C-alpha positions as MATLAB code, in Angstrom:
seq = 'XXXXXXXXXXXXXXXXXXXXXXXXXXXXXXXXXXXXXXXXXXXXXXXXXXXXXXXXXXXXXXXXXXXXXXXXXXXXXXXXXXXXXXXXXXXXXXXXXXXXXXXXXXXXXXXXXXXXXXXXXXXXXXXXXXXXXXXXXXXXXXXXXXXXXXXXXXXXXXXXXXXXXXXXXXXXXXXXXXXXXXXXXXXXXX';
ca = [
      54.430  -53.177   59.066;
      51.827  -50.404   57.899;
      52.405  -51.454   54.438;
      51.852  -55.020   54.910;
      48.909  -54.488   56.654;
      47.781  -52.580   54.098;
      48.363  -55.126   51.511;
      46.687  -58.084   54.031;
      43.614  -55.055   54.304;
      43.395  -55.125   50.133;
      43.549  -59.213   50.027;
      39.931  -59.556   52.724;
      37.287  -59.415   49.996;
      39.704  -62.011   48.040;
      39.891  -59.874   44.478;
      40.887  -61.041   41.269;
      42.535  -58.343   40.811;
      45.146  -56.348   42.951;
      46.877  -52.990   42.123;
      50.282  -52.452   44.089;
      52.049  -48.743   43.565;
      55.919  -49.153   44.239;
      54.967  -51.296   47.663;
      58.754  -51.669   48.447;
      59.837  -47.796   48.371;
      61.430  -46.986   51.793;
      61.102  -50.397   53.962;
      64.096  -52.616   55.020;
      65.055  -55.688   52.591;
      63.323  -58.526   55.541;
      59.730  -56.351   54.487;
      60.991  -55.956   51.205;
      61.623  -59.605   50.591;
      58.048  -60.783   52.316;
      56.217  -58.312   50.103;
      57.862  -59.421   47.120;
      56.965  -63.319   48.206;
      53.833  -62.191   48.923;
      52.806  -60.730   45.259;
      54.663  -64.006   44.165;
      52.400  -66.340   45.965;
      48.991  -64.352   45.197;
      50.200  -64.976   41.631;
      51.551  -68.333   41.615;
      49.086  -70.079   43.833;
      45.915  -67.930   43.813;
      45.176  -66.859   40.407;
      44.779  -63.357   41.146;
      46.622  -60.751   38.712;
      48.384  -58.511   40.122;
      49.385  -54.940   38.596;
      52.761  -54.034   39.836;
      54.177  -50.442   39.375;
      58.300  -50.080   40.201;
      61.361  -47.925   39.290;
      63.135  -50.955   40.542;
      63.804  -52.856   37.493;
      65.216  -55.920   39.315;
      61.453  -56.126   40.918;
      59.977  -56.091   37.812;
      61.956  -58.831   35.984;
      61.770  -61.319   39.177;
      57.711  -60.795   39.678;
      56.624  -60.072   35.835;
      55.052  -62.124   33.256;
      54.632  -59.312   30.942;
      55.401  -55.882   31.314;
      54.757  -52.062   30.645;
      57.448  -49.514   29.805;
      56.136  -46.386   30.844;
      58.182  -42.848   29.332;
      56.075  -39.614   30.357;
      52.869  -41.408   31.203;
      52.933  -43.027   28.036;
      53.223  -46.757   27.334;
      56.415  -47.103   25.105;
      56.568  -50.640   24.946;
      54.650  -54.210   26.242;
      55.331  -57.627   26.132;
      57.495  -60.450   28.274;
      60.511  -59.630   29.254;
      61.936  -61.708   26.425;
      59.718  -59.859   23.920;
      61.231  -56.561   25.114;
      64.798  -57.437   24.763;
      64.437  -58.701   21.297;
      62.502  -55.444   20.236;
      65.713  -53.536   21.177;
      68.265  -56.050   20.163;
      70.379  -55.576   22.910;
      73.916  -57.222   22.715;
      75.432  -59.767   25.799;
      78.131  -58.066   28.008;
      81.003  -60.137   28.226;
      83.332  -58.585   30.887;
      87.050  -59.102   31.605;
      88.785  -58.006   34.437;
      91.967  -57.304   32.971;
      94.376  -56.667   35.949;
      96.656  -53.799   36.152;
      98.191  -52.942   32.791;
      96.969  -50.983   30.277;
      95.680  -51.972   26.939;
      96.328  -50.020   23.710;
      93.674  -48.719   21.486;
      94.564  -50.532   18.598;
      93.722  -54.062   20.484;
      90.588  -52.836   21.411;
      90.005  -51.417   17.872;
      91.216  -55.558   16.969;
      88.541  -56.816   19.507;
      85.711  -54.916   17.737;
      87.197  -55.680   13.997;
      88.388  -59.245   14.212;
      85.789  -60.845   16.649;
      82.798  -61.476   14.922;
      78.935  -60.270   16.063;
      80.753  -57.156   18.609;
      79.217  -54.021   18.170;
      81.394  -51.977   21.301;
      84.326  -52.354   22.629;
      84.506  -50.196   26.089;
      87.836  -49.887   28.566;
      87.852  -48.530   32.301;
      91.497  -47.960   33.042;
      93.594  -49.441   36.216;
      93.314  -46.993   38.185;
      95.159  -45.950   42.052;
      92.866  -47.412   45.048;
      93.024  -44.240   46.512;
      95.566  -41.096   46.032;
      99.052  -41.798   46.514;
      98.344  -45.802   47.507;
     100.970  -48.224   45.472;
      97.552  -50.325   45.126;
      96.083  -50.344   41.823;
      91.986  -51.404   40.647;
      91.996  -53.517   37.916;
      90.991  -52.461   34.441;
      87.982  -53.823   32.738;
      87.025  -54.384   28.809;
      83.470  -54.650   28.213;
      82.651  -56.439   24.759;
      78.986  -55.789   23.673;
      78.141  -59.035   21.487;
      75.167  -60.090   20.222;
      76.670  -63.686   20.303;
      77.311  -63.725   24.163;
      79.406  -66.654   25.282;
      80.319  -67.663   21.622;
      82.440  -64.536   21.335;
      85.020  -65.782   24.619;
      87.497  -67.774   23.055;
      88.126  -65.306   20.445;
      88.052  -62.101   22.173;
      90.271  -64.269   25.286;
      92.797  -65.351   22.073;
      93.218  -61.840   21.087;
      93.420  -60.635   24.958;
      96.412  -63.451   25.271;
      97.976  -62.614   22.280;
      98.732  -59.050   23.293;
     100.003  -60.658   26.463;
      96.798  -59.231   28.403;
      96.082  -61.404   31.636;
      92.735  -62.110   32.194;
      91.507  -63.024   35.822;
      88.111  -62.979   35.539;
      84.972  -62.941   33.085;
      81.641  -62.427   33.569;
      78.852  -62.827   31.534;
      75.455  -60.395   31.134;
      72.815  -60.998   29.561;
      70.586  -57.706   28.729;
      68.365  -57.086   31.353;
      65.272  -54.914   31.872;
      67.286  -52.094   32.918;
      69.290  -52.181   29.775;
      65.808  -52.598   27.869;
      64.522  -49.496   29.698;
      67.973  -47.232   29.011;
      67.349  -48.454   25.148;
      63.898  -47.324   24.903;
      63.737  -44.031   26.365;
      67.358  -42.744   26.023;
      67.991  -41.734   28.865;
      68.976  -43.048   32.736;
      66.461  -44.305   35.400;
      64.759  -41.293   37.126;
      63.549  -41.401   40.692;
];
């Protein structure tokens, strides 16, 4: 409540400008939500430009036309978010839940050889649900591609040929978080 009172306090003298530091840190997602709807509508509707700072990079991409990587109070990078991923090239993630058996390294050396446009080829084991349960996880192969959906049929043709079963894939497309890793090398810091 403080904090949207505070924001409704900044909006009186109706500027054209408005400066939010991390507004979001420490409220519950119903506040959360109506501030981020808020900075939304003063942008959308009212013209007024508003300067947005976050750790949360799922904040940034939904409210930002252009943004600021910062690294050690230094601007590292600007630009839209489309802008950004381009400058670092970052590749789709096409993910395949692979069920309970194991793949060998030399398929997952073919997936990276034979499938043109994949630059990595990662594998997260089956592994038990919890110690000594007869329930397994399902693995996962993550195929970095810069040619995103393309890439599916072959990488699925080489997963069927080795008589992997796939039940599910998923699709990602880089994001500002993956931007963010690229850039500075390192994870997200508090």
């Amino acid at each position: 409540m403080k904090r949207r009172v505070n924001i409704g306090v900044g909006l009186l003298h109706r500027p054209q400008l408005v400066y939010m530091d991390e507004p979001t840190v420490g409220i519950d997602p119903q506040s959360r939500r109506r501030i981020l709807d808020t900075v939304k509508l003063l942008r959308d509707e009212q013209a007024i430009t508003v300067l947005y700072t976050t750790h949360l990079m799922e904040e940034a991409q939904e409210l930002s036309d252009r943004v600021a990587i910062i690294d050690h109070g230094e601007i590292i990078a600007l630009g839209t978010q489309d802008e950004l991923t381009q400058k670092v090239g970052e590749d789709d993630r096409l993910e395949f839940t692979v069920g309970t058996q194991s793949i060998s390294e030399t398929l997952l050396a073919s997936l990276q050889q034979e499938v043109e446009g994949v630059s990595q080829v990662l594998y997260n084991a089956p592994e038990a649900f919890t110690e000594g349960s007869e329930r397994t996880l399902p693995g996962k192969v993550t195929v970095f591609s810069r040619r995103g959906r393309r890439a599916l049929p072959d990488v699925i043709r080489l997963l069927n040929h080795a008589e992997i079963e796939v039940d599910a894939v998923e699709v990602r497309e880089p994001d500002l978080e993956a931007v963010f890793l690229a850039l500075t090398g390192r994870a997200l810091r508090d």
